[in-house]
Tab-separated table of C-alpha atoms (C1' of nucleotides) in Angstrom:
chain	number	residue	atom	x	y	z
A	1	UNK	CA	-36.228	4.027	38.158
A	2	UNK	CA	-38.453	6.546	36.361
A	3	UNK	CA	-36.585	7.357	33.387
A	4	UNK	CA	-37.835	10.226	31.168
A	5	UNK	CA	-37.457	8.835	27.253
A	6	UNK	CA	-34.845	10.458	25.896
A	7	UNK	CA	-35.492	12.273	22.231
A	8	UNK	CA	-34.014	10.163	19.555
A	9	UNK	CA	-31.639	12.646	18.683
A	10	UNK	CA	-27.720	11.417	18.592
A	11	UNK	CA	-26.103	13.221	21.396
A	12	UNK	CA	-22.743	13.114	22.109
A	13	UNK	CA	-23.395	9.898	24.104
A	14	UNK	CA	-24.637	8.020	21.337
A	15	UNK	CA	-22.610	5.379	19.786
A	16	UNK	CA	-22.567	4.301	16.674
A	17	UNK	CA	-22.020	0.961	15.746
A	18	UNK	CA	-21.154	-0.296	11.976
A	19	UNK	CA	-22.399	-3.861	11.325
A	20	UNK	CA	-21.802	-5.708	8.364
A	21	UNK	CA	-23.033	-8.725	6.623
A	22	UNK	CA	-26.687	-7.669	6.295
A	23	UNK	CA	-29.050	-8.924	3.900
A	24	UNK	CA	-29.562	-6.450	1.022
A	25	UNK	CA	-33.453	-6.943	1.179
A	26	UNK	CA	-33.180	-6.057	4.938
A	27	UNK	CA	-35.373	-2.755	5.676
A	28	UNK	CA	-33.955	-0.540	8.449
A	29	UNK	CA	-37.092	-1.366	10.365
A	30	UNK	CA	-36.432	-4.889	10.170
A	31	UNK	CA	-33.342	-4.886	11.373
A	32	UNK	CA	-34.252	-2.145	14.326
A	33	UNK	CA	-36.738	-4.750	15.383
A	34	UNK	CA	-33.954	-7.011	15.877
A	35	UNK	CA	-31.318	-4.946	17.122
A	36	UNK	CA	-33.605	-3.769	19.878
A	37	UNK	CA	-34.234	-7.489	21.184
A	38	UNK	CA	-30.261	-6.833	22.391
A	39	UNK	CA	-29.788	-3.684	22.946
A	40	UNK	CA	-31.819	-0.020	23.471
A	41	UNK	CA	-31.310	1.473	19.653
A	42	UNK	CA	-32.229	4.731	18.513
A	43	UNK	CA	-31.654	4.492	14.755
A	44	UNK	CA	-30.884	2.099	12.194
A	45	UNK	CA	-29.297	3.302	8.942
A	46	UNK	CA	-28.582	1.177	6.059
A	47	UNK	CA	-25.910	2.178	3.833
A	48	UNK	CA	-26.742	2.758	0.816
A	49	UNK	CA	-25.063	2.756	-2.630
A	50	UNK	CA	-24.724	6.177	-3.296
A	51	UNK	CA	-25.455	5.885	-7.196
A	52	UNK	CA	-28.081	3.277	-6.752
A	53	UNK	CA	-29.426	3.767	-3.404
A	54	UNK	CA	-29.275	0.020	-2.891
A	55	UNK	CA	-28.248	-1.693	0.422
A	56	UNK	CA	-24.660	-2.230	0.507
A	57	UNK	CA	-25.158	-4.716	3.046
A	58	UNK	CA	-24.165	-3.076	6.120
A	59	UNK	CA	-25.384	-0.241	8.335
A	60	UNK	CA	-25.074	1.554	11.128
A	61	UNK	CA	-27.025	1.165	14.376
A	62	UNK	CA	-26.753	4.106	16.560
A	63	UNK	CA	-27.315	3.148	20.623
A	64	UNK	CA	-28.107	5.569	23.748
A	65	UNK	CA	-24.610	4.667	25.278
A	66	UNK	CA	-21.305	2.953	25.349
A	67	UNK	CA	-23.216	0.643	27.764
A	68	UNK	CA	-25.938	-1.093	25.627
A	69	UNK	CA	-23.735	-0.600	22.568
A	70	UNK	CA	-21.766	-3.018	23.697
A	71	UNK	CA	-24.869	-5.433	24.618
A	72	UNK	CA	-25.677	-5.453	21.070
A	73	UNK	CA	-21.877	-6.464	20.038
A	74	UNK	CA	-21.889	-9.079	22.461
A	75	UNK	CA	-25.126	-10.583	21.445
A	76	UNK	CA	-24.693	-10.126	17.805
A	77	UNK	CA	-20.764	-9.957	16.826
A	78	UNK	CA	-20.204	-13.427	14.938
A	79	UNK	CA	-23.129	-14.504	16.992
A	80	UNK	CA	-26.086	-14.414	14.422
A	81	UNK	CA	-26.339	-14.610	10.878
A	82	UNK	CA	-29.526	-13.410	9.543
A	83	UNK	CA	-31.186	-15.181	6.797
A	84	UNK	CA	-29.564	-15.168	3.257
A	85	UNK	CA	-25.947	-13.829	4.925
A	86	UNK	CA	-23.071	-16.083	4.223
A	87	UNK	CA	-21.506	-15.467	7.525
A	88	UNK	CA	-22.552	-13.891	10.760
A	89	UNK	CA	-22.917	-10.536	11.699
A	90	UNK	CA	-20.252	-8.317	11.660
A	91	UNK	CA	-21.023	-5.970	14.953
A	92	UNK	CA	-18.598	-2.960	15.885
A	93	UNK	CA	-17.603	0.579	16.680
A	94	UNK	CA	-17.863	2.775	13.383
A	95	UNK	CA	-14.832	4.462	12.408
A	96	UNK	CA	-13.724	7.029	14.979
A	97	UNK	CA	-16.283	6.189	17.056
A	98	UNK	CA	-13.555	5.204	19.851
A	99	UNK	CA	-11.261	7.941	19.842
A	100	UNK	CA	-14.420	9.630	20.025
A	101	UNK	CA	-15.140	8.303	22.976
A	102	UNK	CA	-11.536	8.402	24.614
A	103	UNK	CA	-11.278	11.665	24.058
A	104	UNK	CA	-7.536	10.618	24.005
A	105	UNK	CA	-4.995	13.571	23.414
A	106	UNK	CA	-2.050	14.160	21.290
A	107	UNK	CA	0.826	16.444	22.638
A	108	UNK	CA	3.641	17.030	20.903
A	109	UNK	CA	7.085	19.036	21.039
A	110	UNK	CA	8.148	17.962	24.351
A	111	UNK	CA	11.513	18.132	25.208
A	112	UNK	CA	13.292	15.014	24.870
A	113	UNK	CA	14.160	14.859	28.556
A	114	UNK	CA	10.580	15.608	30.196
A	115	UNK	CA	9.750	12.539	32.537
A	116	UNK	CA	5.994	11.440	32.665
A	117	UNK	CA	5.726	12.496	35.895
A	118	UNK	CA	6.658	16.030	34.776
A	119	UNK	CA	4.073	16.009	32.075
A	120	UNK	CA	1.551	14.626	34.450
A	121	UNK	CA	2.265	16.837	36.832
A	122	UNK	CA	0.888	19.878	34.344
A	123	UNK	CA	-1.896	18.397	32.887
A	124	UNK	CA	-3.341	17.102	35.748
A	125	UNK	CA	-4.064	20.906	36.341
A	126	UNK	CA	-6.986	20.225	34.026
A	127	UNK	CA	-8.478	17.118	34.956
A	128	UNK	CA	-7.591	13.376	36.606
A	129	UNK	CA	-5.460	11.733	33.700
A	130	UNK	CA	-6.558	8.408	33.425
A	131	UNK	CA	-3.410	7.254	30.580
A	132	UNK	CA	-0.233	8.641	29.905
A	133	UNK	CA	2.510	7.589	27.950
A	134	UNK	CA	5.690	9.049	26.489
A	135	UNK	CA	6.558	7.804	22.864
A	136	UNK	CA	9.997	6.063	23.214
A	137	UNK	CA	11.779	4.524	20.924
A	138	UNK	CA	14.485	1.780	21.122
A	139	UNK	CA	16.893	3.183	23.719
A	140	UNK	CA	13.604	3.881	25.844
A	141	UNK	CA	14.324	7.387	24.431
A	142	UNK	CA	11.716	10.172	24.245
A	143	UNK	CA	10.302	11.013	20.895
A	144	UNK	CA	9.194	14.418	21.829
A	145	UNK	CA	5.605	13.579	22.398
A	146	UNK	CA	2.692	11.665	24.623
A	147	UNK	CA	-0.390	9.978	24.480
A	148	UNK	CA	-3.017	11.448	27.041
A	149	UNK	CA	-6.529	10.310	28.453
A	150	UNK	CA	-8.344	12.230	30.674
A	151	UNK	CA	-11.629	11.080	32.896
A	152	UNK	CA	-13.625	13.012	30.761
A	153	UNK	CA	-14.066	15.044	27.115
A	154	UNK	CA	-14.351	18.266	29.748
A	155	UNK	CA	-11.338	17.929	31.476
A	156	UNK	CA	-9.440	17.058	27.600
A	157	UNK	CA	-11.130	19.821	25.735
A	158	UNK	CA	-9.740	22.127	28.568
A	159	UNK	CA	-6.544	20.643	28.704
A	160	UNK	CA	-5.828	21.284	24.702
A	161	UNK	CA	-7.054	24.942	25.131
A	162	UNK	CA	-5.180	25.833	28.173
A	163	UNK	CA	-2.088	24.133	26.430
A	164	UNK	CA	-2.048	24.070	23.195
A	165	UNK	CA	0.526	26.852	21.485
A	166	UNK	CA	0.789	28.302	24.765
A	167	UNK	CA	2.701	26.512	27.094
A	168	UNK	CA	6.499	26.198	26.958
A	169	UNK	CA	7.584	23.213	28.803
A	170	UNK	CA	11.230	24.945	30.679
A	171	UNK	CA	14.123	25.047	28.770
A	172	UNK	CA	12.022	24.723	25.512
A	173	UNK	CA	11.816	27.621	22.995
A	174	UNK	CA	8.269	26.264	21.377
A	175	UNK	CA	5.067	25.772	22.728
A	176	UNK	CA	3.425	22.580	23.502
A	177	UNK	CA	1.279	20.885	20.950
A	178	UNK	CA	-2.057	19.676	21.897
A	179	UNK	CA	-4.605	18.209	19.694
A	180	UNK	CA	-7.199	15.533	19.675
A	181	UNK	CA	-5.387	12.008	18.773
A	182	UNK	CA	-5.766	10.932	15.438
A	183	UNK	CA	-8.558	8.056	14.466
A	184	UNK	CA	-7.578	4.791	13.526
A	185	UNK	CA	-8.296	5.501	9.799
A	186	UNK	CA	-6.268	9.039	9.635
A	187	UNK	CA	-3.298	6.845	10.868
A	188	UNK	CA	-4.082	4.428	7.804
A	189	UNK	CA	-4.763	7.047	5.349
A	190	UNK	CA	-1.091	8.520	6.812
A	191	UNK	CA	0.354	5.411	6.288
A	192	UNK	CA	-1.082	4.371	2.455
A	193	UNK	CA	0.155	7.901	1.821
A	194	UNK	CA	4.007	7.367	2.731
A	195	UNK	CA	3.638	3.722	1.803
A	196	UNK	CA	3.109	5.748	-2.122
A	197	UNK	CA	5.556	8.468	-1.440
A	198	UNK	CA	7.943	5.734	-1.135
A	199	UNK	CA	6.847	3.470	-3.890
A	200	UNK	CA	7.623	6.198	-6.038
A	201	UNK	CA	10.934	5.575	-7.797
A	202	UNK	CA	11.359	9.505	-8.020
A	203	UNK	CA	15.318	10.127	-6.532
A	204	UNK	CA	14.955	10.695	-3.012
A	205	UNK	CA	17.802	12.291	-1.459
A	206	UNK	CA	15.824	14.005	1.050
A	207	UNK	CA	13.134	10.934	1.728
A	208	UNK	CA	12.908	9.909	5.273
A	209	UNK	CA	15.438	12.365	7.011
A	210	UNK	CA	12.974	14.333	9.414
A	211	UNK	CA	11.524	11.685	11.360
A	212	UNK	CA	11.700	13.587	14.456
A	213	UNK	CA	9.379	15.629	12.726
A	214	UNK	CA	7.268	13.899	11.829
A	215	UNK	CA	6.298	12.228	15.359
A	216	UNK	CA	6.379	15.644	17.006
A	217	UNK	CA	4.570	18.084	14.590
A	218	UNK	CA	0.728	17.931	15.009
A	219	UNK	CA	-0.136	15.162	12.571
A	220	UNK	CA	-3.318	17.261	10.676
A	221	UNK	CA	-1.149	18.858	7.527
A	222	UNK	CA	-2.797	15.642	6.234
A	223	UNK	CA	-6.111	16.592	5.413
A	224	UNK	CA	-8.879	14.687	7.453
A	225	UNK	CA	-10.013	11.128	5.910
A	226	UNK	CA	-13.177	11.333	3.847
A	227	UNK	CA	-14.233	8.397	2.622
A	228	UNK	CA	-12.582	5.275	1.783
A	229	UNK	CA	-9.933	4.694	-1.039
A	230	UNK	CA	-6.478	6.511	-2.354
A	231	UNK	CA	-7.262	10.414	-2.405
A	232	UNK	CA	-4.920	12.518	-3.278
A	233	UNK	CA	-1.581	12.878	-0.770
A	234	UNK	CA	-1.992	15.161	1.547
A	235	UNK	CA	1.252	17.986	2.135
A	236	UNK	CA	3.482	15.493	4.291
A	237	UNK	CA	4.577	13.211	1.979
A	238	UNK	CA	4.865	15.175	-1.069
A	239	UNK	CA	6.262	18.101	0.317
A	240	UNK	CA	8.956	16.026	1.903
A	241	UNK	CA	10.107	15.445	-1.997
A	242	UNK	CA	9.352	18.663	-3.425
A	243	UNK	CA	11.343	21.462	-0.629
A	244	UNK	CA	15.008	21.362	0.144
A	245	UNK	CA	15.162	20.178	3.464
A	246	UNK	CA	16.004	23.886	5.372
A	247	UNK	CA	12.874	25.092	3.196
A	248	UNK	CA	10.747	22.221	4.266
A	249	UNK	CA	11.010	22.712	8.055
A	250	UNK	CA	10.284	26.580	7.534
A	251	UNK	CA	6.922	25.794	6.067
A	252	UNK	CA	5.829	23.551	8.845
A	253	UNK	CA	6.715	25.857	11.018
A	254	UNK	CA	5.099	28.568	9.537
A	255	UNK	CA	2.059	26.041	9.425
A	256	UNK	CA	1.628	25.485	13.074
A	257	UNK	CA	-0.243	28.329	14.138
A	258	UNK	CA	-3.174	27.500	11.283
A	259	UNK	CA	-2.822	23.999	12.217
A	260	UNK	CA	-3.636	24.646	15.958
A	261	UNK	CA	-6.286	26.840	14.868
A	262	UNK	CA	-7.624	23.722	13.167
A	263	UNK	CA	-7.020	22.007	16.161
A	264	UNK	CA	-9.216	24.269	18.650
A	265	UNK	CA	-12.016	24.691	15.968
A	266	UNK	CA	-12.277	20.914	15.934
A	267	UNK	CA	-12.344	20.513	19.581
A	268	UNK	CA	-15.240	23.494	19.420
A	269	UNK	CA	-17.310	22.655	16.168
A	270	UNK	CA	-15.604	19.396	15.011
A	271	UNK	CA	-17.625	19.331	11.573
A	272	UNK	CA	-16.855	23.439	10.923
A	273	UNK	CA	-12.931	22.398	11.318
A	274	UNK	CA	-13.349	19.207	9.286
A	275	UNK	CA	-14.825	21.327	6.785
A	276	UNK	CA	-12.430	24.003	6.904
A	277	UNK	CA	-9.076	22.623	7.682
A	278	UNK	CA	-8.672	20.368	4.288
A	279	UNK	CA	-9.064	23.483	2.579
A	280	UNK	CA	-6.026	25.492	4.079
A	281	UNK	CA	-3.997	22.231	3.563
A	282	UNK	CA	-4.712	20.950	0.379
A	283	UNK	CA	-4.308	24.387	-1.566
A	284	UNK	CA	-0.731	24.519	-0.908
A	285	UNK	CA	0.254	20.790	-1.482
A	286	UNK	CA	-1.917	20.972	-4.485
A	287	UNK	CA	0.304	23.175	-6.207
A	288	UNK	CA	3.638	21.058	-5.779
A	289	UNK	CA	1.940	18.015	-6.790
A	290	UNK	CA	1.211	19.610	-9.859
A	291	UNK	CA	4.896	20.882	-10.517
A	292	UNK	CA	6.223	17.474	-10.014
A	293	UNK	CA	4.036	14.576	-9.689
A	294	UNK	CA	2.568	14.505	-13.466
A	295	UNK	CA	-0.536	12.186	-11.670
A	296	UNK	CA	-0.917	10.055	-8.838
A	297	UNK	CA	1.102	6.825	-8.588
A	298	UNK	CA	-0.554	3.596	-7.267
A	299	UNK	CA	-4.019	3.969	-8.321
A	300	UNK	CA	-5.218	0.983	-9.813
A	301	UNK	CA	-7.238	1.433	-13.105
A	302	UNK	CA	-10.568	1.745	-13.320
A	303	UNK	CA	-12.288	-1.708	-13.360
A	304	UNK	CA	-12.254	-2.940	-16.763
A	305	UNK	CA	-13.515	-6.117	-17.594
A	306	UNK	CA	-15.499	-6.389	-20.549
A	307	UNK	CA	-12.952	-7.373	-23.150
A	308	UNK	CA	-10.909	-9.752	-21.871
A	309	UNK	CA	-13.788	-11.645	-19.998
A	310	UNK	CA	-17.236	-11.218	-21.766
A	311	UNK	CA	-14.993	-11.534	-25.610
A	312	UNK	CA	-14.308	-15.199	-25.121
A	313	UNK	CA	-16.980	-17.177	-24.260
A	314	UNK	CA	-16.003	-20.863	-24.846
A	315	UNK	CA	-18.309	-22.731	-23.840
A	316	UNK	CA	-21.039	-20.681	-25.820
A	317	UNK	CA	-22.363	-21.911	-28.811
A	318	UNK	CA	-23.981	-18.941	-30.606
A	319	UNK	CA	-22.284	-15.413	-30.259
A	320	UNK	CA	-25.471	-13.581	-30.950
A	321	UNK	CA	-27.095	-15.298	-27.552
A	322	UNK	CA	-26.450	-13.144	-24.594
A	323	UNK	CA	-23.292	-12.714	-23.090
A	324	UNK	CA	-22.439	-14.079	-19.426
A	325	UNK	CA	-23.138	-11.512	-17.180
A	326	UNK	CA	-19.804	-10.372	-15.619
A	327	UNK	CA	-20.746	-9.300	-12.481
A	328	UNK	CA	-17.586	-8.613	-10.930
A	329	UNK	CA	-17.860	-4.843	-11.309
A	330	UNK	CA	-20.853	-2.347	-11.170
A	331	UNK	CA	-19.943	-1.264	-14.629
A	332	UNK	CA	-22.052	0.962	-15.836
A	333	UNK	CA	-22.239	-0.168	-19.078
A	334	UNK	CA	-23.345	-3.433	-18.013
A	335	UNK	CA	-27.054	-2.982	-19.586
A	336	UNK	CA	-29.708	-4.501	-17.872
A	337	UNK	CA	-27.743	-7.467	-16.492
A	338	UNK	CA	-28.960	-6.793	-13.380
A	339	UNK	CA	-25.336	-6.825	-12.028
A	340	UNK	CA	-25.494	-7.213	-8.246
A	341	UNK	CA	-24.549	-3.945	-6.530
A	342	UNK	CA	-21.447	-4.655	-4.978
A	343	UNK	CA	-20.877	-8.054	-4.261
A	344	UNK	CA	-18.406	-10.863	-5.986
A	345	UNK	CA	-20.737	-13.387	-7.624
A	346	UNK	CA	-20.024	-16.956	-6.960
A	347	UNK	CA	-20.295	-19.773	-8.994
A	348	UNK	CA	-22.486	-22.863	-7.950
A	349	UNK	CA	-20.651	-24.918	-5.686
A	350	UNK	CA	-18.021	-26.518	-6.571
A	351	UNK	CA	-17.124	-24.004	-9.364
A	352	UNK	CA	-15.110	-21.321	-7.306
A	353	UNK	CA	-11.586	-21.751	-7.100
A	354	UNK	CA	-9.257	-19.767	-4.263
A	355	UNK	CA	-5.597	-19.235	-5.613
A	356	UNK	CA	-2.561	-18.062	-3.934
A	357	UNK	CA	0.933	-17.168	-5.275
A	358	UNK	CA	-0.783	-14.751	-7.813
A	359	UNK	CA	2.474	-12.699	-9.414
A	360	UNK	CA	2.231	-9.091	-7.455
A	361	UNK	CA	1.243	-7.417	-10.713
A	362	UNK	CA	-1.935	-8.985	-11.471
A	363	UNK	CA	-4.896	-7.191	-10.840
A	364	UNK	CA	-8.620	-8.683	-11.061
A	365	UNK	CA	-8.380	-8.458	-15.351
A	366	UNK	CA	-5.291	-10.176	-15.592
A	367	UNK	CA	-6.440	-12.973	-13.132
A	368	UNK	CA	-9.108	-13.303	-15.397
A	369	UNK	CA	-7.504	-13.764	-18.251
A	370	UNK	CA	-5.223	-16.301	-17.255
A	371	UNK	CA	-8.520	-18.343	-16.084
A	372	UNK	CA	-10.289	-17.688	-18.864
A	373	UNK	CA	-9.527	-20.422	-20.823
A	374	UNK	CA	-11.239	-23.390	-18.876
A	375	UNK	CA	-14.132	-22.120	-19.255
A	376	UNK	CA	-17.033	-18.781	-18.276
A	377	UNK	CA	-15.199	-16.831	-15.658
A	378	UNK	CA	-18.218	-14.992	-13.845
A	379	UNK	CA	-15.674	-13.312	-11.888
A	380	UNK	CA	-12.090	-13.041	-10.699
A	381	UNK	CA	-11.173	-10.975	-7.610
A	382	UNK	CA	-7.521	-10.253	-6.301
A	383	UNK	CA	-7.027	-8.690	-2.863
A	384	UNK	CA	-5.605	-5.784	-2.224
A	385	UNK	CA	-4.077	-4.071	0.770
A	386	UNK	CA	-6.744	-1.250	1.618
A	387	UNK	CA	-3.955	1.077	2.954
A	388	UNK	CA	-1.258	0.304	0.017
A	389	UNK	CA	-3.632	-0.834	-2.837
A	390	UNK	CA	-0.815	-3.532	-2.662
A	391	UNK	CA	-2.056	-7.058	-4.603
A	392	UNK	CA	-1.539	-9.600	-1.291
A	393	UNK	CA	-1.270	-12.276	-4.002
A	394	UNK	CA	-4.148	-13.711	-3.702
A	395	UNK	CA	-7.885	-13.852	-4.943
A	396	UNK	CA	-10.672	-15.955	-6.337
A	397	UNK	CA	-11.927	-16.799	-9.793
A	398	UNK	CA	-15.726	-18.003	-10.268
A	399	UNK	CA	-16.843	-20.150	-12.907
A	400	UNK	CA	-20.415	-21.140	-14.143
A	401	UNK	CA	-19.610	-25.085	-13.806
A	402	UNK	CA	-17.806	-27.182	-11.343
A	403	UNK	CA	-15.940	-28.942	-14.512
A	404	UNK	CA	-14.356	-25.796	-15.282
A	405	UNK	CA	-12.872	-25.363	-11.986
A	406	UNK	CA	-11.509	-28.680	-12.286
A	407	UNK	CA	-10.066	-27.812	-15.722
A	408	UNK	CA	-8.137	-25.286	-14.281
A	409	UNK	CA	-7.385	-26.513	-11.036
A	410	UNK	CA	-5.589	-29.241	-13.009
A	411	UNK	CA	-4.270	-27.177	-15.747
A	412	UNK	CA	-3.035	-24.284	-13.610
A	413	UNK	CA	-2.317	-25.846	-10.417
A	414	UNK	CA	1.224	-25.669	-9.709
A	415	UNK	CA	1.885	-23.896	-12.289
A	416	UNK	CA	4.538	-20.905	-12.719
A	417	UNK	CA	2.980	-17.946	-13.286
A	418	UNK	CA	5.434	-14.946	-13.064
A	419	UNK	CA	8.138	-15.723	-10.283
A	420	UNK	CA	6.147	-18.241	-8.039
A	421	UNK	CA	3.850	-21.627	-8.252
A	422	UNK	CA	0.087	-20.782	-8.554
A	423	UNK	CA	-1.852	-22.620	-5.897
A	424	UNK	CA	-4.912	-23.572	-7.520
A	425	UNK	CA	-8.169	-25.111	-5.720
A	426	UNK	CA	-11.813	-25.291	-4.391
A	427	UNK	CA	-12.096	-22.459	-2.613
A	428	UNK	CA	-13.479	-23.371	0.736
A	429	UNK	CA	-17.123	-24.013	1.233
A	430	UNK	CA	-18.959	-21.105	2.885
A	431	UNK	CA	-22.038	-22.898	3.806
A	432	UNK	CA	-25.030	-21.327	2.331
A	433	UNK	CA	-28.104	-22.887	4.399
A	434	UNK	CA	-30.956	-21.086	3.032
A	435	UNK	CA	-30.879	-19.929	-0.474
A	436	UNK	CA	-34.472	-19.068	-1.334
A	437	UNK	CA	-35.309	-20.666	-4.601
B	1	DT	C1'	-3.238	-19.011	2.385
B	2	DC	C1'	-10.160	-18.250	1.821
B	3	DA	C1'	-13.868	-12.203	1.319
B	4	DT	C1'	-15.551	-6.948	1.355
B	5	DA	C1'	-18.385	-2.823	3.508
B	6	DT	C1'	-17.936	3.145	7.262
B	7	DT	C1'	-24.196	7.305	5.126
DNA sequence: TCATATT
């Protein structure tokens, strides 16, 4: 029962969690205090603006295992909402953090025909496989590679070295592929990035013909994720556009031995191959984006807001008074407005309209706009699709009074706007108990 | 068809 403290140092048995809807005032101390009546915590970490260095109102709590990570989900996850949150606690595993823990394996170029039983039967050399699936598609037929969990990260790590690029399954002419499964967000970041290769209207003859390909090859040609938002495509998508098709397969071909290099570095020093592997990739891709693509498509201009927003103010009386503070945006040019790092900024209640049926092409300034003229819009917000930067059509628009909102409701409701009706109303009451002053 | 966020 005598259990030696452990260091606080985050070994590999340390979980992160991310949790959300924290209090910007919060200190990290505060909230390990709390955290720790659920849960044994080693660290708190508040993320931070990286401009500002103010809370973004969420951190990361790191805990000693899977075990009492998951007591602080379970006591906190939409459990609790600390004071001055609108909602409660958003509690749970960081990005990656699973796969992490699964330790789950990708293999790729089997042969079509190999059974699961054939695959377990040599990678069970390496450890007790705890999951194993084949990749089928409609016919039940094989797609050339397998999902694989072993017991532990040992018995995986040995499994992709033994493997990897060196076993030929029989009657294949390649090697096996192994490599650690993507995360969830390099599968999104994947998937935003054919999602644009396809939005582009560029003639695409040779668009989509290698899908074969693309479920067998190892899946890191795409650079690793860093971040959040549109980067730049990695070599899949692009590529796909740029080579004649007999070209196209050469050069992942040639690629494979780098890529499983990648592969075993990561399963060695996973930050040295993260570092190292964009790098190889992106050099390459970066010079047929530049023959072709003259920039980027789908990136959604930089926030702009000032003109159309902070220019007509009717409901001011004197233009020389200060403008409404349109907090919407961190611009940087807002001067000492004291815009609120990140956040939307609501209206008092009553004055915040939701709307739906908002024409595809509308982004946050053209919402705006169109609300502008029932009165001071402290904000307009349209959601987008994080993987496609997609609108989804809908958003919400803040005013300073409740009679505006009612203004527009009644002028705008039902109204056609592009192809569809605009759905105009309240938007629905969060409840905000405890606003301090 | 009613809210984000991942050092």
């Amino acid at each position: 029962m005598a259990e030696a403290p452990k260091p606080r140092k985050a070994s590999e048995d340390s979980v992160k969690l991310f949790v959300g809807q924290v209090p910007k005032h919060m200190t990290e101390a505060q909230l390990l205090a709390m955290f720790k009546e659920f849960a044994l915590v080693e660290e708190v970490n508040i993320i931070k603006d990286k401009a500002t260095r103010a809370s973004r109102g969420c951190c990361f709590v790191i805990c000693p295992s899977r075990q009492e990570a998951d007591k602080a989900v379970n006591a906190c996850h939409n459990k609790r909402t600390l004071p001055g949150a609108s909602s409660p606690l958003q509690v749970k595993y960081a990005d990656g953090e699973l796969e992490r823990l699964e330790h789950k394996l990708f293999v790729g170029m089997l042969p079509k025909n190999v059974s699961e039983a054939e695959v377990s039967s040599l990678f069970s050399k390496h450890g007790t496989i705890k999951d194993l699936q084949i990749l089928r598609g409609s016919q039940q037929t094989s797609k050339g590679c397998a999902f694989l969990k072993y017991e532990t990260k040992e018995q995986a790590l040995a499994a992709l070295e033994a493997i990897n690029g060196k076993h030929k399954m029989e009657g294949s002419s390649v090697p096996l592929v192994v490599k650690w499964a993507d995360t969830e967000k390099e599968r999104q970041a994947r998937k935003a990035q054919k999602a644009q290769s396809q939005a582009s209207n560029l003639p695409s003859a040779d668009s989509g013909q290698h899908p074969s390909l693309f479920g067998a090859l190892p899946l890191s040609y795409v650079p690793p994720y860093n971040g959040y938002g549109y980067q730049a495509p990695g070599a899949y998508g692009l590529m796909q556009y740029r080579m004649p098709p007999m070209q196209s397969q050469a050069a992942f071909h040639n690629m494979i031995p780098s890529v499983n290099q990648g592969n075993a570095m990561r399963a060695i020093a996973p930050d040295l191959a993260r570092a190292v592997a964009p790098r190889n990739y992106a050099v390459p891709s970066a010079s047929y984006v530049g023959s072709a693509y003259p920039a980027l498509p789908g990136l959604q201009y930089p926030m702009a807001y000032h003109g159309g927003i902070m220019s007509h103010q009717p409901l001011s009386g004197s233009p020389g008074s200060r403008p409404p503070t349109m907090m919407t945006s961190n611009s940087p040019t807002t001067s000492g407005a004291g815009a609120s790092s990140g956040g939307q900024v609501e209206g008092p209640p009553g004055a915040n309209l939701f709307i739906y049926h908002i024409p595809q092409e509308f982004g946050d300034h053209e919402l705006a706009h169109a609300f502008q003229e029932f009165g001071r819009v402290l904000s307009a917000k349209v959601f987008v699709d994080k993987a496609t930067g997609a609108s989804k059509c809908f958003g919400f628009v803040s005013y300073d009074s409740p009679a505006s909102a009612q203004s527009a409701i009644s002028m705008m409701n039902g109204c056609q706007l592009g192809g569809k009706k605009l759905k105009v109303q309240l938007k629905r009451d969060n409840n905000k108990q405890n606003k301090p002053y």
